[in-house]
mmCIF file of C-alpha atoms in Angstrom:
data_model
loop_
_atom_site.group_PDB
_atom_site.id
_atom_site.type_symbol
_atom_site.label_atom_id
_atom_site.label_comp_id
_atom_site.label_asym_id
_atom_site.label_seq_id
_atom_site.Cartn_x
_atom_site.Cartn_y
_atom_site.Cartn_z
ATOM 1 C CA MET A 14 -4.022 3.362 -16.492
ATOM 2 C CA LYS A 15 -7.200 5.447 -16.318
ATOM 3 C CA GLU A 16 -9.472 2.463 -16.973
ATOM 4 C CA LEU A 17 -8.022 0.747 -13.889
ATOM 5 C CA ASN A 18 -9.521 1.897 -10.582
ATOM 6 C CA MET A 19 -8.036 1.321 -7.153
ATOM 7 C CA LYS A 20 -9.946 1.393 -3.868
ATOM 8 C CA VAL A 21 -7.976 1.804 -0.644
ATOM 9 C CA ASN A 22 -9.292 0.617 2.718
ATOM 10 C CA PRO A 23 -7.084 1.610 5.672
ATOM 11 C CA LEU A 24 -7.099 -0.729 8.665
ATOM 12 C CA TYR A 25 -5.820 -0.080 12.182
ATOM 13 C CA LEU A 26 -4.202 -3.154 13.724
ATOM 14 C CA ASP A 27 -4.425 -3.207 17.526
ATOM 15 C CA VAL A 28 -1.937 -6.063 17.851
ATOM 16 C CA ASP A 29 1.119 -4.091 16.756
ATOM 17 C CA LEU A 30 -0.390 -0.585 16.724
ATOM 18 C CA SER A 31 0.141 -0.153 12.991
ATOM 19 C CA ILE A 32 -1.836 0.804 9.916
ATOM 20 C CA ALA A 33 -2.379 -1.630 7.062
ATOM 21 C CA PHE A 34 -4.051 -1.077 3.720
ATOM 22 C CA GLN A 35 -6.319 -3.352 1.730
ATOM 23 C CA PHE A 36 -6.405 -2.486 -1.992
ATOM 24 C CA GLU A 37 -9.000 -3.557 -4.556
ATOM 25 C CA PHE A 38 -8.388 -3.142 -8.279
ATOM 26 C CA GLU A 39 -11.216 -2.855 -10.811
ATOM 27 C CA GLN A 40 -11.141 -2.614 -14.570
ATOM 28 C CA PHE A 41 -14.275 -1.661 -16.507
ATOM 29 C CA GLY A 42 -16.391 -2.360 -13.401
ATOM 30 C CA ASN A 43 -14.962 -5.859 -12.790
ATOM 31 C CA LYS A 44 -12.690 -6.796 -9.905
ATOM 32 C CA VAL A 45 -9.293 -7.829 -11.273
ATOM 33 C CA GLY A 46 -7.247 -8.001 -8.107
ATOM 34 C CA GLU A 47 -6.519 -7.220 -4.511
ATOM 35 C CA ALA A 48 -3.540 -6.559 -2.288
ATOM 36 C CA PHE A 49 -2.781 -6.245 1.423
ATOM 37 C CA VAL A 50 0.046 -4.015 2.657
ATOM 38 C CA SER A 51 1.360 -3.702 6.223
ATOM 39 C CA THR A 52 3.287 -0.645 7.395
ATOM 40 C CA TYR A 53 5.995 -0.531 10.040
ATOM 41 C CA THR A 54 8.236 2.067 11.605
ATOM 42 C CA THR A 55 11.760 1.467 10.367
ATOM 43 C CA ALA A 56 13.889 -0.030 13.127
ATOM 44 C CA GLY A 57 16.757 2.116 14.355
ATOM 45 C CA ASN A 58 15.665 5.240 12.558
ATOM 46 C CA THR A 59 15.775 8.658 14.112
ATOM 47 C CA VAL A 60 12.575 10.576 14.525
ATOM 48 C CA GLN A 61 12.664 13.892 12.736
ATOM 49 C CA ILE A 62 11.069 16.769 14.618
ATOM 50 C CA ARG A 63 9.915 19.771 12.645
ATOM 51 C CA LYS A 64 9.161 22.915 14.568
ATOM 52 C CA GLY A 65 6.689 25.441 13.263
ATOM 53 C CA LYS A 66 4.573 28.342 14.416
ATOM 54 C CA HIS A 67 1.895 26.088 15.854
ATOM 55 C CA GLY A 68 4.061 23.500 17.606
ATOM 56 C CA SER A 69 6.245 20.529 16.798
ATOM 57 C CA LEU A 70 5.584 17.601 14.513
ATOM 58 C CA ALA A 71 7.379 14.287 14.954
ATOM 59 C CA LYS A 72 7.879 12.097 11.893
ATOM 60 C CA ALA A 73 9.289 8.562 11.774
ATOM 61 C CA ASP A 74 10.279 6.775 8.570
ATOM 62 C CA LYS A 75 7.927 3.959 7.573
ATOM 63 C CA THR A 76 8.404 0.782 5.577
ATOM 64 C CA ALA A 77 5.628 -0.996 3.705
ATOM 65 C CA VAL A 78 5.524 -4.760 3.170
ATOM 66 C CA ILE A 79 3.256 -6.126 0.464
ATOM 67 C CA ASP A 80 1.857 -9.224 2.167
ATOM 68 C CA GLN A 81 -0.595 -10.248 -0.548
ATOM 69 C CA PHE A 82 -0.868 -9.322 -4.237
ATOM 70 C CA GLU A 83 -3.341 -11.197 -6.445
ATOM 71 C CA VAL A 84 -4.167 -9.811 -9.900
ATOM 72 C CA ILE A 85 -5.664 -11.317 -13.066
ATOM 73 C CA GLY A 86 -5.994 -10.027 -16.600
ATOM 74 C CA GLY A 87 -2.412 -9.012 -17.365
ATOM 75 C CA VAL A 88 -2.529 -5.735 -15.416
ATOM 76 C CA GLU A 89 -0.067 -6.718 -12.678
ATOM 77 C CA LYS A 90 2.468 -4.003 -13.510
ATOM 78 C CA THR A 91 -0.181 -1.280 -13.689
ATOM 79 C CA CYS A 92 -1.703 -2.333 -10.366
ATOM 80 C CA MET A 93 1.703 -2.417 -8.687
ATOM 81 C CA LYS A 94 2.536 1.021 -10.120
ATOM 82 C CA LYS A 95 -0.696 2.490 -8.698
ATOM 83 C CA LEU A 96 -0.117 0.819 -5.321
ATOM 84 C CA LYS A 97 3.455 2.135 -5.043
ATOM 85 C CA HIS A 98 2.364 5.601 -6.172
ATOM 86 C CA PHE A 99 -0.228 5.706 -3.366
ATOM 87 C CA LEU A 100 2.369 4.668 -0.788
ATOM 88 C CA ASN A 101 4.774 7.307 -2.092
ATOM 89 C CA VAL A 102 2.089 10.005 -1.815
ATOM 90 C CA ILE A 103 1.541 9.182 1.872
ATOM 91 C CA GLY A 104 5.299 9.305 2.489
ATOM 92 C CA ILE A 105 6.318 5.646 2.342
ATOM 93 C CA THR A 106 9.145 5.155 -0.129
ATOM 94 C CA ASP A 107 10.642 1.914 1.230
ATOM 95 C CA VAL A 108 8.432 -0.861 -0.169
ATOM 96 C CA GLN A 109 9.338 -4.518 0.401
ATOM 97 C CA SER A 110 7.734 -7.527 -1.268
ATOM 98 C CA GLY A 111 6.731 -10.254 1.134
ATOM 99 C CA TYR A 112 4.349 -11.949 -1.285
ATOM 100 C CA THR A 113 4.214 -14.539 -4.017
ATOM 101 C CA LEU A 114 2.567 -13.282 -7.200
ATOM 102 C CA LYS A 115 -0.696 -15.115 -7.816
ATOM 103 C CA ARG A 116 -2.373 -15.032 -11.202
ATOM 104 C CA GLY A 117 -5.876 -15.834 -9.988
ATOM 105 C CA PHE A 118 -8.026 -15.469 -6.904
ATOM 106 C CA GLY A 119 -7.891 -18.247 -4.351
ATOM 107 C CA GLU A 120 -4.958 -20.130 -5.891
#
């Protein structure tokens, strides 16, 4: 997994006031794939408020939807593992697949 690099480009979408992520995957300096993930606040969830010494922090649960996932070279599982790990690190554990797996770019 170390030879596979992932670049993350966050995007702010004015239309629905959300954050999306564009991922690029490289292996040995060559682009092997890309993905686009939208994030949404989970409908009907309760906002958790954590109080601390310096004020309150509101947190809402988020869901991620993988809108596009195109990878070549037989590294699909590794790319997906890295993508989901990143989302987990930023606090998004509910990941939905709204894509069709493509084995080449532009198919």
